[in-house]
Coordinates of C-alpha atoms in Angstrom, one line a residue:
M1096 CA -3.7 8.1 -13.6
C1097 CA -0.6 9.8 -14.9
D1098 CA 1.2 9.6 -18.2
I1099 CA 3.8 12.1 -19.4
C1100 CA 2.1 12.6 -22.8
V1101 CA -1.2 13.3 -21.1
M1102 CA 0.3 15.6 -18.5
N1103 CA 2.1 17.6 -21.1
S1104 CA -1.1 18.1 -23.1
V1105 CA -3.0 19.5 -20.1
K1106 CA -0.2 21.5 -18.4
E1107 CA -1.3 24.8 -19.8
R1108 CA -4.9 24.2 -18.6
M1109 CA -3.6 23.4 -15.1
L1110 CA -2.2 26.9 -14.9
T1111 CA -5.2 28.7 -16.4
R1112 CA -7.7 27.0 -14.2
R1113 CA -5.8 27.6 -11.0
N1114 CA -7.1 31.1 -10.3
F1115 CA -10.7 30.0 -11.1
F1116 CA -10.6 27.5 -8.2
K1117 CA -8.3 29.4 -5.9
G1118 CA -11.0 31.3 -4.0
T1119 CA -13.4 28.4 -3.7
A1120 CA -10.5 26.1 -2.8
A1121 CA -9.3 28.3 0.0
A1122 CA -12.8 28.6 1.5
A1123 CA -13.8 24.9 1.0
G1124 CA -10.4 23.7 2.1
A1125 CA -10.4 25.7 5.3
A1126 CA -13.9 24.4 6.1
T1127 CA -13.0 20.9 5.3
L1128 CA -9.8 20.8 7.3
G1129 CA -11.5 22.5 10.2
A1130 CA -14.1 19.9 10.2
A1131 CA -11.5 17.1 9.9
A1132 CA -9.6 18.4 13.0
S1133 CA -12.7 18.3 15.2
R1134 CA -14.7 15.3 13.9
P1135 CA -14.8 11.8 15.5
V1136 CA -12.3 9.5 13.7
M1137 CA -14.3 6.3 13.7
A1138 CA -17.7 6.0 12.0
Q1139 CA -18.5 3.3 14.6
A1140 CA -16.6 0.9 16.9
P1141 CA -14.8 -1.5 14.5
R1142 CA -15.0 -5.3 14.7
T1143 CA -13.0 -6.3 11.6
I1144 CA -10.3 -4.9 9.4
H1145 CA -10.2 -5.2 5.6
D1146 CA -7.3 -4.6 3.1
M1147 CA -8.5 -2.3 0.4
T1148 CA -5.2 -2.4 -1.5
H1149 CA -4.3 -4.3 -4.7
E1150 CA -0.8 -5.9 -4.8
L1151 CA 1.5 -3.7 -6.9
S1152 CA 3.7 -5.4 -9.5
E1153 CA 5.0 -4.9 -13.0
E1154 CA 1.9 -6.5 -14.3
F1155 CA -0.5 -4.1 -12.6
P1156 CA -2.3 -2.1 -15.4
T1157 CA -1.6 1.7 -15.6
F1158 CA -3.3 4.6 -17.3
G1159 CA -0.5 5.0 -19.7
G1160 CA -0.1 1.3 -20.4
V1161 CA 3.5 0.9 -19.3
P1162 CA 4.7 -0.9 -16.1
G1163 CA 4.4 1.4 -13.1
I1164 CA 7.2 -0.2 -11.1
T1165 CA 10.6 -1.7 -11.8
Y1166 CA 13.0 -3.6 -9.6
D1167 CA 16.8 -3.4 -9.5
K1168 CA 18.3 -5.8 -7.0
Q1169 CA 21.3 -4.3 -5.4
F1170 CA 22.0 -6.9 -2.7
D1171 CA 21.3 -10.6 -2.6
M1172 CA 20.8 -12.9 0.4
A1173 CA 23.2 -15.6 -0.9
A1174 CA 26.0 -13.2 -1.8
D1175 CA 25.5 -10.4 0.7
G1176 CA 23.6 -11.8 3.6
Y1177 CA 20.5 -9.7 2.9
N1178 CA 18.1 -8.7 0.1
L1179 CA 17.7 -5.1 -1.1
Y1180 CA 16.0 -3.6 -4.2
V1181 CA 16.1 -0.1 -5.7
L1182 CA 12.5 0.5 -6.9
S1183 CA 11.5 2.9 -9.6
V1184 CA 7.8 3.7 -9.1
N1185 CA 5.3 5.8 -11.0
E1186 CA 3.5 7.8 -8.3
H1187 CA 0.2 7.0 -9.9
T1188 CA 0.2 3.2 -10.1
G1189 CA -1.6 0.5 -8.1
T1190 CA -3.9 1.5 -5.3
H1191 CA -2.7 5.1 -4.9
I1192 CA -3.3 8.7 -3.8
D1193 CA -3.9 11.7 -6.1
A1194 CA -2.7 14.7 -4.0
P1195 CA -4.0 18.2 -4.8
L1196 CA -0.6 19.0 -6.4
H1197 CA -1.3 16.4 -9.1
F1198 CA -3.6 18.7 -11.0
S1199 CA -2.7 22.2 -9.7
A1200 CA 0.4 24.3 -9.8
D1201 CA 0.6 25.0 -6.0
G1202 CA -1.7 22.5 -4.2
Q1203 CA -0.7 20.3 -1.3
S1204 CA 1.8 17.6 -1.9
V1205 CA 1.0 14.1 -0.7
A1206 CA 3.2 14.8 2.3
E1207 CA 1.1 17.8 3.2
I1208 CA -2.3 16.1 3.3
P1209 CA -3.3 16.6 7.0
V1210 CA -3.2 13.3 8.9
E1211 CA -6.7 14.0 10.1
S1212 CA -7.9 13.7 6.6
L1213 CA -6.5 10.2 6.2
A1214 CA -9.0 8.6 8.6
C1215 CA -12.4 8.9 6.8
P1216 CA -16.0 7.7 7.2
L1217 CA -16.5 5.7 4.1
C1218 CA -19.6 6.3 1.9
V1219 CA -19.9 3.7 -0.9
I1220 CA -21.9 4.6 -4.0
D1221 CA -22.9 1.3 -5.7
I1222 CA -23.2 1.6 -9.5
R1223 CA -22.3 -2.0 -10.3
A1224 CA -25.6 -2.8 -12.0
R1225 CA -25.4 0.2 -14.4
A1226 CA -21.6 -0.3 -15.0
S1227 CA -22.3 -3.9 -16.1
E1228 CA -24.4 -2.5 -18.9
D1229 CA -22.3 0.6 -19.7
R1230 CA -18.6 0.7 -19.1
D1231 CA -18.5 4.5 -19.5
T1232 CA -21.1 5.2 -16.9
Q1233 CA -20.5 7.8 -14.2
V1234 CA -21.5 8.6 -10.6
T1235 CA -24.1 11.3 -10.9
P1236 CA -25.9 13.8 -8.6
D1237 CA -28.9 11.4 -8.7
D1238 CA -26.7 8.6 -7.3
L1239 CA -25.5 10.9 -4.4
T1240 CA -29.1 12.1 -3.7
A1241 CA -30.4 8.5 -3.5
W1242 CA -27.5 7.6 -1.2
I1243 CA -28.3 10.5 1.1
A1244 CA -32.0 9.8 1.1
E1245 CA -31.3 6.2 2.3
H1246 CA -28.3 6.7 4.6
G1247 CA -28.4 10.4 5.7
D1248 CA -26.0 13.2 5.1
I1249 CA -22.5 12.5 3.9
P1250 CA -20.3 12.9 7.1
D1251 CA -17.7 15.6 7.4
G1252 CA -14.3 14.4 6.5
A1253 CA -15.8 11.5 4.5
C1254 CA -14.3 9.6 1.5
V1255 CA -17.0 9.0 -1.1
A1256 CA -16.2 5.9 -3.0
M1257 CA -17.5 4.6 -6.3
N1258 CA -18.1 0.8 -6.4
S1259 CA -18.4 0.0 -10.1
G1260 CA -17.4 -3.7 -9.7
W1261 CA -14.2 -2.9 -11.7
A1262 CA -11.8 -4.5 -9.2
A1263 CA -13.1 -7.9 -10.4
K1264 CA -11.8 -7.2 -13.9
L1265 CA -8.2 -6.9 -12.7
G1266 CA -6.0 -9.2 -14.8
T1267 CA -8.2 -8.8 -17.9
D1268 CA -8.1 -6.3 -20.7
E1269 CA -11.5 -5.0 -19.5
F1270 CA -9.8 -3.2 -16.6
R1271 CA -8.3 -0.6 -18.9
G1272 CA -10.9 -1.1 -21.6
A1273 CA -8.5 0.2 -24.2
D1274 CA -9.9 0.5 -27.8
A1275 CA -8.2 -1.8 -30.2
A1276 CA -7.0 1.1 -32.4
R1277 CA -3.6 2.5 -31.4
G1278 CA -4.1 5.6 -29.2
G1279 CA -7.8 4.8 -28.7
S1280 CA -9.8 5.7 -25.7
L1281 CA -9.9 3.9 -22.4
H1282 CA -13.3 2.8 -21.0
F1283 CA -14.2 2.5 -17.3
P1284 CA -16.5 4.3 -14.9
G1285 CA -15.7 7.4 -12.9
F1286 CA -17.2 10.5 -11.2
H1287 CA -19.3 12.9 -13.4
I1288 CA -18.3 16.5 -13.0
E1289 CA -21.7 17.5 -11.8
A1290 CA -21.5 14.9 -8.9
T1291 CA -18.0 16.2 -8.1
Q1292 CA -19.4 19.8 -8.0
M1293 CA -22.2 18.7 -5.8
L1294 CA -19.8 17.2 -3.3
L1295 CA -17.6 20.3 -3.4
E1296 CA -20.6 22.6 -2.8
Q1297 CA -22.7 20.7 -0.4
T1298 CA -20.4 18.5 1.7
N1299 CA -17.1 18.6 3.6
A1300 CA -15.9 15.3 2.1
V1301 CA -12.1 15.2 2.0
A1302 CA -11.7 12.5 -0.6
I1303 CA -13.3 10.6 -3.5
A1304 CA -12.2 7.1 -4.5
V1305 CA -12.7 4.8 -7.4
D1306 CA -12.1 1.1 -8.1
T1307 CA -10.8 2.1 -11.6
L1308 CA -7.7 3.8 -13.1
S1309 CA -9.0 7.4 -12.9
L1310 CA -11.4 9.7 -10.9
D1311 CA -12.7 10.7 -14.4
H1312 CA -14.3 8.0 -16.5
G1313 CA -12.1 6.4 -19.2
P1314 CA -13.1 8.4 -22.3
S1315 CA -12.9 11.8 -20.5
P1316 CA -11.5 14.4 -22.9
D1317 CA -10.7 17.0 -20.3
F1318 CA -10.2 15.4 -16.8
A1319 CA -12.9 17.7 -15.5
T1320 CA -13.3 15.9 -12.1
H1321 CA -9.5 16.0 -11.5
Y1322 CA -9.4 19.7 -12.3
A1323 CA -12.4 20.5 -10.0
W1324 CA -11.6 18.2 -7.0
L1325 CA -7.9 18.3 -6.5
P1326 CA -7.3 22.1 -6.8
A1327 CA -10.0 22.5 -4.2
G1328 CA -7.7 21.0 -1.6
R1329 CA -9.3 17.5 -1.6
Y1330 CA -7.5 14.3 -2.6
G1331 CA -8.4 11.2 -4.5
I1332 CA -7.8 7.4 -4.3
E1333 CA -7.7 5.3 -7.5
C1334 CA -7.7 1.5 -8.0
L1335 CA -9.3 0.9 -4.6
A1336 CA -9.9 -2.8 -3.8
G1337 CA -12.4 -4.5 -1.6
L1338 CA -15.4 -2.2 -2.0
D1339 CA -17.7 -5.3 -2.5
M1340 CA -17.1 -6.1 1.2
M1341 CA -18.0 -2.7 2.4
P1342 CA -21.4 -1.5 3.7
P1343 CA -22.9 1.6 2.1
S1344 CA -22.1 3.5 5.3
G1345 CA -20.5 2.9 8.7
A1346 CA -17.0 1.8 7.7
T1347 CA -13.9 3.9 8.4
L1348 CA -11.2 4.1 5.8
M1349 CA -7.6 4.4 7.0
V1350 CA -5.4 5.8 4.2
G1351 CA -1.7 5.1 4.4
A1352 CA -0.6 7.9 2.2
P1353 CA 3.2 8.1 1.5
K1354 CA 4.9 11.1 3.2
V1355 CA 7.1 12.0 0.2
R1356 CA 8.2 15.7 0.0
G1357 CA 6.8 17.3 -3.1
G1358 CA 5.0 14.2 -4.2
T1359 CA 1.9 14.5 -6.4
G1360 CA 0.7 11.2 -5.0
G1361 CA 1.9 7.7 -4.5
P1362 CA 1.0 4.0 -3.9
A1363 CA -0.8 3.6 -0.6
R1364 CA -1.8 0.8 1.8
V1365 CA -5.5 1.5 2.5
M1366 CA -7.5 -0.4 5.1
A1367 CA -11.1 -0.3 6.2
L1368 CA -12.4 -0.8 9.7
V1369 CA -15.9 -2.2 9.9

């Protein structure tokens, strides 16, 4: 989720909130990275591998509504003996990473996310039934509490993913859920700020993930989850695919984050081992 108009409107807030999160982020980040360095990589011995990545193209929907990738063919097989494109890519398009730097002035870039944090026990919070009735629904503390009661504590270094069923809407207008009026709100599920704070305060999860365009639900006026989660030294994954194939617990997510110096995120190839 990134659009120049949106980012300009929140830039001042990014700077003012930085100090608020700085102390908590340092402590939480140190604890999380320490846990990541020593924890087992695999949730269990895997038997299958699943692609959790949507195919990126000019048609893939974006938060800002404009194509997130363009192609400029520089060399052609018939004329030059090989094919080569120069790609222009919005960092936050397709299945992609939100690095801490995306919503903080001095957070980790996508290249600085520790590799230990890119292999994650996957915890899937299933809100599909509720999302089918309410496109603006959010993952709440009650959802997390219910998951923990059934499956045990959220593992250190985990990625906590929302399965709202939104991946099935790809290719339709419902995926963005844009109001008909020009400049109207978007509508899709996301993480409620109270659930985000619960994860920050009570777990060593390193990532949250959604099958929608944003960690915050579509009509969010303030991107509260982005502002809480990313400056705390954690990262996000947006537009994740394949969650319907995942068990609630036991899978391991392998996140192919791009190693781009100074990047605030980027398209990623994400796989799950089950």
